[in-house]
PDB file of C-alpha atoms in Angstrom:
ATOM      1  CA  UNK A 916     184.422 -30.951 266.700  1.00 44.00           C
ATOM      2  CA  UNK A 917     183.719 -29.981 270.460  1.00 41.00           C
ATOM      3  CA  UNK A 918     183.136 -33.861 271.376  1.00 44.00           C
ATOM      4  CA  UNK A 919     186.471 -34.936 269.946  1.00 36.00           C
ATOM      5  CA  UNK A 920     188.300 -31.894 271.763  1.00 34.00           C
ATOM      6  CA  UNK A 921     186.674 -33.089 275.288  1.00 41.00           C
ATOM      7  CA  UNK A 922     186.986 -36.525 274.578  1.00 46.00           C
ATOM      8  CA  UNK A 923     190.494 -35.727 274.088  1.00 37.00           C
ATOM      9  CA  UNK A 924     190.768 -33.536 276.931  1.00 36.00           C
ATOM     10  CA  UNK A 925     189.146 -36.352 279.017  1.00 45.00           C
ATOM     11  CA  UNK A 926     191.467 -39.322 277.965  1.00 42.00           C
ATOM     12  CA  UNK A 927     194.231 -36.904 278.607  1.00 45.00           C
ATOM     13  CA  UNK A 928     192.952 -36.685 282.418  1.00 44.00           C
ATOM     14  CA  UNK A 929     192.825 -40.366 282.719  1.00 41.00           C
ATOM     15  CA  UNK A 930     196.506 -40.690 281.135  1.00 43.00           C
ATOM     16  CA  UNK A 931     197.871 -38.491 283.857  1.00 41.00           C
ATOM     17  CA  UNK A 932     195.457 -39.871 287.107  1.00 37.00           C
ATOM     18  CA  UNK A 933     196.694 -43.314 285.765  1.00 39.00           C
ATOM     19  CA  UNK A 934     200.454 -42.298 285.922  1.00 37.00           C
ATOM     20  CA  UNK A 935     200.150 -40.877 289.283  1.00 36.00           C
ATOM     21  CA  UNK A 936     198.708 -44.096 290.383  1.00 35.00           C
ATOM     22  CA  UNK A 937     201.872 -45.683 289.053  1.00 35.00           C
ATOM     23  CA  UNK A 938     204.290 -42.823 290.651  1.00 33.00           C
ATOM     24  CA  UNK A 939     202.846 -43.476 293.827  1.00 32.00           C
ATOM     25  CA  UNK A 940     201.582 -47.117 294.079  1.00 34.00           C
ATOM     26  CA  UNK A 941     203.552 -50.572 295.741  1.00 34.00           C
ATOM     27  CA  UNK A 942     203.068 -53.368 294.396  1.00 47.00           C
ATOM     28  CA  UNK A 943     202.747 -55.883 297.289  1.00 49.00           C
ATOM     29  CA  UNK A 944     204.622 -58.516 295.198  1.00 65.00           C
ATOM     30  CA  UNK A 945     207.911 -56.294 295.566  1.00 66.00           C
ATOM     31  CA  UNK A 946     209.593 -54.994 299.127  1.00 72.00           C
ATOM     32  CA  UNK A 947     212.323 -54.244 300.825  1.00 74.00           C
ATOM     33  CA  UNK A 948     213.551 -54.002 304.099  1.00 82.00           C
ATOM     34  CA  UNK A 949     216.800 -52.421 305.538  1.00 83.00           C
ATOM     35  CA  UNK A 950     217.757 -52.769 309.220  1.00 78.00           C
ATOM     36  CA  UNK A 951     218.656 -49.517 309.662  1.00 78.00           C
ATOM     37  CA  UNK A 952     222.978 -50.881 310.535  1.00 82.00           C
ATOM     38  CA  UNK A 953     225.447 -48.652 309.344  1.00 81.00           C
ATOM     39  CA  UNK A 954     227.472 -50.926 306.585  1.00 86.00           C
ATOM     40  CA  UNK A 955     231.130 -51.451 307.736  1.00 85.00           C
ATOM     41  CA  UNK A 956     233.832 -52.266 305.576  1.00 91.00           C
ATOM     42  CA  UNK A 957     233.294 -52.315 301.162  1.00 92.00           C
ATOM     43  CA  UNK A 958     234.610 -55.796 300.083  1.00 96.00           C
ATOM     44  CA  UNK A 959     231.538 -57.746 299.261  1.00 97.00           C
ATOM     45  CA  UNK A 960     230.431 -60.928 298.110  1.00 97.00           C
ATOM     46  CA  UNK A 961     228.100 -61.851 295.316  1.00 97.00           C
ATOM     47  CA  UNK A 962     227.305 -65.509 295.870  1.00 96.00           C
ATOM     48  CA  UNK A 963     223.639 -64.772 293.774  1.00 96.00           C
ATOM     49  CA  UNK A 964     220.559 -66.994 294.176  1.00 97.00           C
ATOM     50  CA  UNK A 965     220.310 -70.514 294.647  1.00 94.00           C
ATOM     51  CA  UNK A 966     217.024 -72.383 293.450  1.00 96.00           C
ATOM     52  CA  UNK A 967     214.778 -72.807 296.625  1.00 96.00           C
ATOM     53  CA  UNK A 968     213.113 -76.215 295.130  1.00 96.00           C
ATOM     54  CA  UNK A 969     215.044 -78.527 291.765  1.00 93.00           C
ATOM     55  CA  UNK A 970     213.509 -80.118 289.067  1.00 92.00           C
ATOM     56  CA  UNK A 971     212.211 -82.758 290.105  1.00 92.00           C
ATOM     57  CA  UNK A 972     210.491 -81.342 293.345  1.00 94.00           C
ATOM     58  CA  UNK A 973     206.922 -80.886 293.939  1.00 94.00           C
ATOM     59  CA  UNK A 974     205.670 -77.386 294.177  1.00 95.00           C
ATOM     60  CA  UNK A 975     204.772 -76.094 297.641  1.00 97.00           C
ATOM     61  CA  UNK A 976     204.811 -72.744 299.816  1.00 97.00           C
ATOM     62  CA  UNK A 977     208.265 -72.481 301.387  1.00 97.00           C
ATOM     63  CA  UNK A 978     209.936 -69.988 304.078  1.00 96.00           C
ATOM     64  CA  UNK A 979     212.512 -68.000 303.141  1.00 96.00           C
ATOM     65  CA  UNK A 980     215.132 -68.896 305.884  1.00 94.00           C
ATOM     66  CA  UNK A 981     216.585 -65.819 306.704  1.00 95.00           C
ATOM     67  CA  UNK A 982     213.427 -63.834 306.745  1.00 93.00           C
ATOM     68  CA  UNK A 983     210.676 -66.055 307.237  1.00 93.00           C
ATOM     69  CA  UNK A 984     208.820 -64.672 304.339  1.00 93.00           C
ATOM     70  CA  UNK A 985     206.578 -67.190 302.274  1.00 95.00           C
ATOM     71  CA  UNK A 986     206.606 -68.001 298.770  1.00 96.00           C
ATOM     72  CA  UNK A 987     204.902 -70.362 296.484  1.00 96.00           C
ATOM     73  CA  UNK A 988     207.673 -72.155 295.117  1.00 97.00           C
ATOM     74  CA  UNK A 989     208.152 -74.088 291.872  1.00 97.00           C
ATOM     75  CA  UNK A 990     211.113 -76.463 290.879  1.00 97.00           C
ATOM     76  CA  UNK A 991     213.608 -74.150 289.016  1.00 97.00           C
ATOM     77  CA  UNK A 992     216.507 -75.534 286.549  1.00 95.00           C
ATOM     78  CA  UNK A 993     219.813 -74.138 288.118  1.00 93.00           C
ATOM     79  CA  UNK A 994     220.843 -72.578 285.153  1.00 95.00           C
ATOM     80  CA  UNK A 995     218.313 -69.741 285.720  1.00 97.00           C
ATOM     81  CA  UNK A 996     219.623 -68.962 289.611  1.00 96.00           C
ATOM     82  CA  UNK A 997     223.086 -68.820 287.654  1.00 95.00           C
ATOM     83  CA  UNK A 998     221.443 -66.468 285.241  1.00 96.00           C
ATOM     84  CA  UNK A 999     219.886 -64.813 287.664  1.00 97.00           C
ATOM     85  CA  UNK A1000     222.783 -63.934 289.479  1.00 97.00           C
ATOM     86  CA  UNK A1001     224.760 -62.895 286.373  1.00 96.00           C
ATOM     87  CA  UNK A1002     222.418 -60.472 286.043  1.00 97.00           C
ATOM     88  CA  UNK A1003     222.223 -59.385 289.904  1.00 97.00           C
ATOM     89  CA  UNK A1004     226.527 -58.794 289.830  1.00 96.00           C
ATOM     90  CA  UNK A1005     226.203 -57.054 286.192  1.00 95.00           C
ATOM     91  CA  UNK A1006     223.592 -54.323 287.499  1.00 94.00           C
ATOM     92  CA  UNK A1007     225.511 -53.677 290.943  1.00 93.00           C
ATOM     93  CA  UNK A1008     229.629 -53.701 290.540  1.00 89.00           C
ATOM     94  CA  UNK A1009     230.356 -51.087 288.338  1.00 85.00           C
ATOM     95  CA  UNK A1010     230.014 -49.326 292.061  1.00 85.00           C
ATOM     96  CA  UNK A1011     233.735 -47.446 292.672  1.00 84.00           C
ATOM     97  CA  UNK A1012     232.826 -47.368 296.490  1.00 88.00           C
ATOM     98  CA  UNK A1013     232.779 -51.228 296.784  1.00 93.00           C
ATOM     99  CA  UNK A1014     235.045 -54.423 295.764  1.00 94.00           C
ATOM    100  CA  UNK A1015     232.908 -56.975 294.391  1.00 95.00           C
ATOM    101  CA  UNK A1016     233.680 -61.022 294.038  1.00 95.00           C
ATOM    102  CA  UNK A1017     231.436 -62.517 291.749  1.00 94.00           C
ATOM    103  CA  UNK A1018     229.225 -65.495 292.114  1.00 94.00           C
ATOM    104  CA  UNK A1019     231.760 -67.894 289.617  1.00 90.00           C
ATOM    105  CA  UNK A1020     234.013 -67.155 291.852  1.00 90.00           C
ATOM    106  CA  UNK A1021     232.107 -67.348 295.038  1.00 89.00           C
ATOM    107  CA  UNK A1022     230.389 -70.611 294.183  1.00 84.00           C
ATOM    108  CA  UNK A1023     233.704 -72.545 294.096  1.00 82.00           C
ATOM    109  CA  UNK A1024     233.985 -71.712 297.627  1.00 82.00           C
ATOM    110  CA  UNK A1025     230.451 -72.747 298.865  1.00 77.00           C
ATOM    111  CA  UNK A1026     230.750 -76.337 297.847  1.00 72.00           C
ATOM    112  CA  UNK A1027     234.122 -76.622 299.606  1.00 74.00           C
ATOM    113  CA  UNK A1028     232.838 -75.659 302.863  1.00 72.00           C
ATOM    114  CA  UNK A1029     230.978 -78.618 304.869  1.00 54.00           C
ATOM    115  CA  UNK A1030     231.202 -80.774 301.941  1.00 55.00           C
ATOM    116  CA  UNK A1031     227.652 -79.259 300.415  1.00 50.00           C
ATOM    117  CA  UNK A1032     226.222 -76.939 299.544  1.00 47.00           C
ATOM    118  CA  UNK A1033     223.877 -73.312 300.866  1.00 48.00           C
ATOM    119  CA  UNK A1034     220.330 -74.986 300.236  1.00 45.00           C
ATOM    120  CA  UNK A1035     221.138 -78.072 302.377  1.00 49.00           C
ATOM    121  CA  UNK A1036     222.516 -76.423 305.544  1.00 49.00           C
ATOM    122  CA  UNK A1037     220.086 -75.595 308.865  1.00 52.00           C
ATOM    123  CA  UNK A1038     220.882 -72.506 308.913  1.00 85.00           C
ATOM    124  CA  UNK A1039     221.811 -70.742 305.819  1.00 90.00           C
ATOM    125  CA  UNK A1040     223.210 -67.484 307.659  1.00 93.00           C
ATOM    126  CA  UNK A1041     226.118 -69.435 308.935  1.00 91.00           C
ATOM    127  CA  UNK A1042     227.117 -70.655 306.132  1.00 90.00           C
ATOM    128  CA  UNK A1043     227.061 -67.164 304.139  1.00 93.00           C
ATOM    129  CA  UNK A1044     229.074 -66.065 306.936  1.00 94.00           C
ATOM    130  CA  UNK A1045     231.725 -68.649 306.459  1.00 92.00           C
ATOM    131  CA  UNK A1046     231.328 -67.789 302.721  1.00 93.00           C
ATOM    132  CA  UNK A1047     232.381 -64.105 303.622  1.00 95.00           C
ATOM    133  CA  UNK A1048     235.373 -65.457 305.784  1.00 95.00           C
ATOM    134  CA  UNK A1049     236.668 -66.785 303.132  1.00 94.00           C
ATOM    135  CA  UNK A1050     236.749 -64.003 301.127  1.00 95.00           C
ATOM    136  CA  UNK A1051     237.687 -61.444 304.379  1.00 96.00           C
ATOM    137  CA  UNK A1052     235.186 -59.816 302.874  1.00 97.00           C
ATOM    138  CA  UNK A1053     232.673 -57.186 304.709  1.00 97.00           C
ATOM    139  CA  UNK A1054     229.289 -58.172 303.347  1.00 97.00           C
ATOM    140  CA  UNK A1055     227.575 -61.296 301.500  1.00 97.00           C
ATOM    141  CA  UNK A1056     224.847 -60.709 298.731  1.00 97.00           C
ATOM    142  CA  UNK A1057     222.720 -63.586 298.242  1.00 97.00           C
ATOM    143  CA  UNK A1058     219.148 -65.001 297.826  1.00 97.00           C
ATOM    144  CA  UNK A1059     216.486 -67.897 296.909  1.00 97.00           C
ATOM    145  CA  UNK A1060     214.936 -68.242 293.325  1.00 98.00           C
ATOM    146  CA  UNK A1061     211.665 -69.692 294.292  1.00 98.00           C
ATOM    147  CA  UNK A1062     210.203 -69.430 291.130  1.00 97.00           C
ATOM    148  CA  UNK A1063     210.686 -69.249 287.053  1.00 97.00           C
ATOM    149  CA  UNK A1064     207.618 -70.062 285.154  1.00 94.00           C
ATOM    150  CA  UNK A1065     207.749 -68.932 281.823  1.00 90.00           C
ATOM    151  CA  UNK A1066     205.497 -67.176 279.407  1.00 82.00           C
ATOM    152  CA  UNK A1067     202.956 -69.741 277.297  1.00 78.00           C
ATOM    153  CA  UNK A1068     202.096 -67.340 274.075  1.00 67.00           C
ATOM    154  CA  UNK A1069     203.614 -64.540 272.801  1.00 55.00           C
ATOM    155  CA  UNK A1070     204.282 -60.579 273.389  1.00 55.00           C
ATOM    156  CA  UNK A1071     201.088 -59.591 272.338  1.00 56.00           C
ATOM    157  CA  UNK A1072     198.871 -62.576 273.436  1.00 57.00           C
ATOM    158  CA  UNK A1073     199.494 -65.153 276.321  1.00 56.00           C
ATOM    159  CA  UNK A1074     197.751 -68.065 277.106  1.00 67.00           C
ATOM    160  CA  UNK A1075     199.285 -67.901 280.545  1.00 76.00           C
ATOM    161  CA  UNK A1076     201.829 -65.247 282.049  1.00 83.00           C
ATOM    162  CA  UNK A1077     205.400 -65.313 282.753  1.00 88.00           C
ATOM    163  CA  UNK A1078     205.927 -65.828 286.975  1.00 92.00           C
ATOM    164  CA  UNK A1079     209.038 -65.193 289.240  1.00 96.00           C
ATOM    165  CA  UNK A1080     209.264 -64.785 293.083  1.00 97.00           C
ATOM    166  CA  UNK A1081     212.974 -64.293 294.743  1.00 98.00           C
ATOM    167  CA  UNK A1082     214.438 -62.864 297.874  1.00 97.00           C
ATOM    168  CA  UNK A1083     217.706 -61.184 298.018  1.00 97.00           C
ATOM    169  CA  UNK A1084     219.910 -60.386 301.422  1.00 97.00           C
ATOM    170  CA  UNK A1085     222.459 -58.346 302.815  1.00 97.00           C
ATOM    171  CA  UNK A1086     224.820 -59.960 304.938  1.00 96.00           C
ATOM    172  CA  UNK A1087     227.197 -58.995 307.661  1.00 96.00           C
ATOM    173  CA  UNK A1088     230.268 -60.842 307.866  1.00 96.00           C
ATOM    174  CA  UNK A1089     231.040 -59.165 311.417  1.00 95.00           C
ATOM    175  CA  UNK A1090     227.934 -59.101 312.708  1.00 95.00           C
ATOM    176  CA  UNK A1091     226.432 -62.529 311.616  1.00 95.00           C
ATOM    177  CA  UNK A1092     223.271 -60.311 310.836  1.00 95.00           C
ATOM    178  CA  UNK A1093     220.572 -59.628 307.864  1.00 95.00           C
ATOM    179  CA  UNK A1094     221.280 -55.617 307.003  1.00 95.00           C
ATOM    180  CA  UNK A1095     218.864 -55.877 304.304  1.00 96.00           C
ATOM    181  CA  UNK A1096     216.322 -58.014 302.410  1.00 96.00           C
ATOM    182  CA  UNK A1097     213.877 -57.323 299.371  1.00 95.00           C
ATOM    183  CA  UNK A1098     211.449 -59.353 297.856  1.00 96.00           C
ATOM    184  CA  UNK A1099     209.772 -59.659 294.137  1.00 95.00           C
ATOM    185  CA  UNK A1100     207.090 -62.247 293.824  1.00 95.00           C
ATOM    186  CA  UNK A1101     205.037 -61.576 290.763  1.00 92.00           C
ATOM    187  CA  UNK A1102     202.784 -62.974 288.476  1.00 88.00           C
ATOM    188  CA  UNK A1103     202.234 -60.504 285.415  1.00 78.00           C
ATOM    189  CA  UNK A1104     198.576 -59.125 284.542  1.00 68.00           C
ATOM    190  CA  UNK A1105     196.903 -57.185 282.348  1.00 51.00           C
ATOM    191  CA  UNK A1106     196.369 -53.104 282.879  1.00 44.00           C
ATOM    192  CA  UNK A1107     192.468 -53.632 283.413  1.00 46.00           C
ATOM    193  CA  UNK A1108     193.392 -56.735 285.891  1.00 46.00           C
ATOM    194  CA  UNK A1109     195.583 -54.536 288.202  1.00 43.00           C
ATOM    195  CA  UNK A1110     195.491 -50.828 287.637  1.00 43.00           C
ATOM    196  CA  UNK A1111     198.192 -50.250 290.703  1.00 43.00           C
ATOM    197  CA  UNK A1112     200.438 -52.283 289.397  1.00 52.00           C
ATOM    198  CA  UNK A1113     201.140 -49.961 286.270  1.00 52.00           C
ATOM    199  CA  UNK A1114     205.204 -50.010 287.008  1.00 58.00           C
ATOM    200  CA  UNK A1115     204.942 -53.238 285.689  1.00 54.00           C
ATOM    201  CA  UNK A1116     202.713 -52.364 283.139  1.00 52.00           C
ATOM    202  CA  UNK A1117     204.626 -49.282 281.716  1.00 53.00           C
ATOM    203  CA  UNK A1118     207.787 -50.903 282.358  1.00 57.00           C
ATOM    204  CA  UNK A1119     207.688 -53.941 280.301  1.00 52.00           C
ATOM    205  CA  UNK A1120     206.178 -51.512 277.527  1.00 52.00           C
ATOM    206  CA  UNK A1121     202.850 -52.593 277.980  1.00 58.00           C
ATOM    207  CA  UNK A1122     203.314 -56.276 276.612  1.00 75.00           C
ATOM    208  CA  UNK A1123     203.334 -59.588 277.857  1.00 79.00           C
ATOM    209  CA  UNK A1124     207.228 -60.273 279.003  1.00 86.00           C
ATOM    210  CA  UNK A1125     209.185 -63.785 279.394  1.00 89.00           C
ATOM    211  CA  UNK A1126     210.336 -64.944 282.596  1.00 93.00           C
ATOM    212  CA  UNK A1127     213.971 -63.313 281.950  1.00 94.00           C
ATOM    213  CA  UNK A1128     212.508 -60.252 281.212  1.00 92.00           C
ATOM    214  CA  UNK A1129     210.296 -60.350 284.301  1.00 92.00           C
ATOM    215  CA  UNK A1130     212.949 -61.118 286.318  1.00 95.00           C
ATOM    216  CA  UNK A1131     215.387 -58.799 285.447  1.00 94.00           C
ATOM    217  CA  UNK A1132     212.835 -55.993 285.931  1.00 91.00           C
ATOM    218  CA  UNK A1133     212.291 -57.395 289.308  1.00 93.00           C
ATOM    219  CA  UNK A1134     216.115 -56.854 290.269  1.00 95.00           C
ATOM    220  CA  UNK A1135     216.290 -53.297 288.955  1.00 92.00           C
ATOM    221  CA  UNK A1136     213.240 -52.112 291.340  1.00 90.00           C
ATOM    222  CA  UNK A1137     214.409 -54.297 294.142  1.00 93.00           C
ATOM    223  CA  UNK A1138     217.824 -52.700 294.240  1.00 92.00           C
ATOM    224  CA  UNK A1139     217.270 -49.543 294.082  1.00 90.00           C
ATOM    225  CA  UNK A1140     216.163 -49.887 297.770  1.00 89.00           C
ATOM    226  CA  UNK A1141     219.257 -51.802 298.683  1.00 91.00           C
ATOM    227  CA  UNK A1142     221.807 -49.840 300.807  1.00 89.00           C
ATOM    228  CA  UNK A1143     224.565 -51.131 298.711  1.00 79.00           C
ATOM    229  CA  UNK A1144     225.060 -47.618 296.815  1.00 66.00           C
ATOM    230  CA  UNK A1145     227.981 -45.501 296.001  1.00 55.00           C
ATOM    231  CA  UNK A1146     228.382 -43.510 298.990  1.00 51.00           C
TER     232      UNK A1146
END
């Protein structure tokens, strides 16, 4: 009876080292970085992500070109940036200190200006600017989808795991500057693979997740770094 009451005592110790591992870890597939600008002005855009690479497309490492940050990319069906950035305006502008356009209605703008459209243009902050013009709005909120591989298997057994990198930026309008940028590029493993990536882990309930699911757990930690808040 004494071995079971220490054994139980001991798994009980690992339980809680294990969740203060996750408490306190970063996972160096996820980041963020803010400027340190005060934001000016609370009409913002929500153009959402654009695929860095179509079907079609070889896969290759690419530079995200407002950061400079590299990704391994994969072609990515333009449905999922649209789904993507659904998903991005849904968590964000139920905000009351903000005015929010969403990406439908953003995107009907982008093709209009210079005849194409943000992933063609040599320098994608001028063209997010002109976005925000267009709007008179304060800020843009945009990013890259640079990958969407999906889960081969199921929840409990995978013969290869769901994979999604993106970046996501905060534009000024005025200033023609980046006030903030985060990152989530993330291939999902096993608890005995990575033990300090257990938000991962614990958040997707300990189970193998799809690509959506992966994704939209990617956006929830990413933004909750993102100056963009109620004030």
């Amino acid at each position: 009876m004494m071995k079971v009451i220490m054994s139980a005592i001991r798994a009980g110790w690992i339980m809680a080292i294990l969740l203060a591992l996750a408490s306190c870890s970063i996972s160096p597939g996820q980041r963020s970085r803010f400027s340190g600008e005060p934001l000016e002005g609370r009409r913002v855009v929500v153009l959402g992500f654009q695929a860095a690479l179509f079907p079609g497309q070889g896969a290759k490492p690419l530079r995200d070109p407002l950061t400079g940050s590299v990704f391994m990319a994969e072609p990515v069906a333009g449905e999922k940036a649209d789904e993507l950035s659904e998903r991005l305006y849904m968590l964000i502008h139920g905000q009351k200190d903000y005015l929010f356009v969403g990406p439908e209605e953003a995107r009907g703008i982008v093709q209009s200006l210079e005849g194409t459209d943000i992933g063609t243009q040599e320098k994608p902050l001028t063209l997010l600017v002109k976005v925000g013009k267009a709007f008179k709005a304060d800020m843009v909120l945009a990013g890259y989808l640079y990958r969407w591989r999906e889960r081969e298997g199921e929840s409990y057994g995978v013969i290869r795991a769901a994979s999604v990198a993106f970046s996501l930026h905060l534009i000024s309008v005025k200033k023609a500057t980046v006030l903030w940028s985060g990152r989530f590029d993330k291939t999902q493993r096993s608890l005995s693979e990575n033990l300090l990536d257990m938000r991962t882990f614990f958040r997707g309930k300990g189970k193998w997740m799809s690509a959506r699911e992966l994704a939209s757990l990617g956006l929830e930690i990413i933004i909750r770094d993102m100056p963009l808040r109620d004030k």
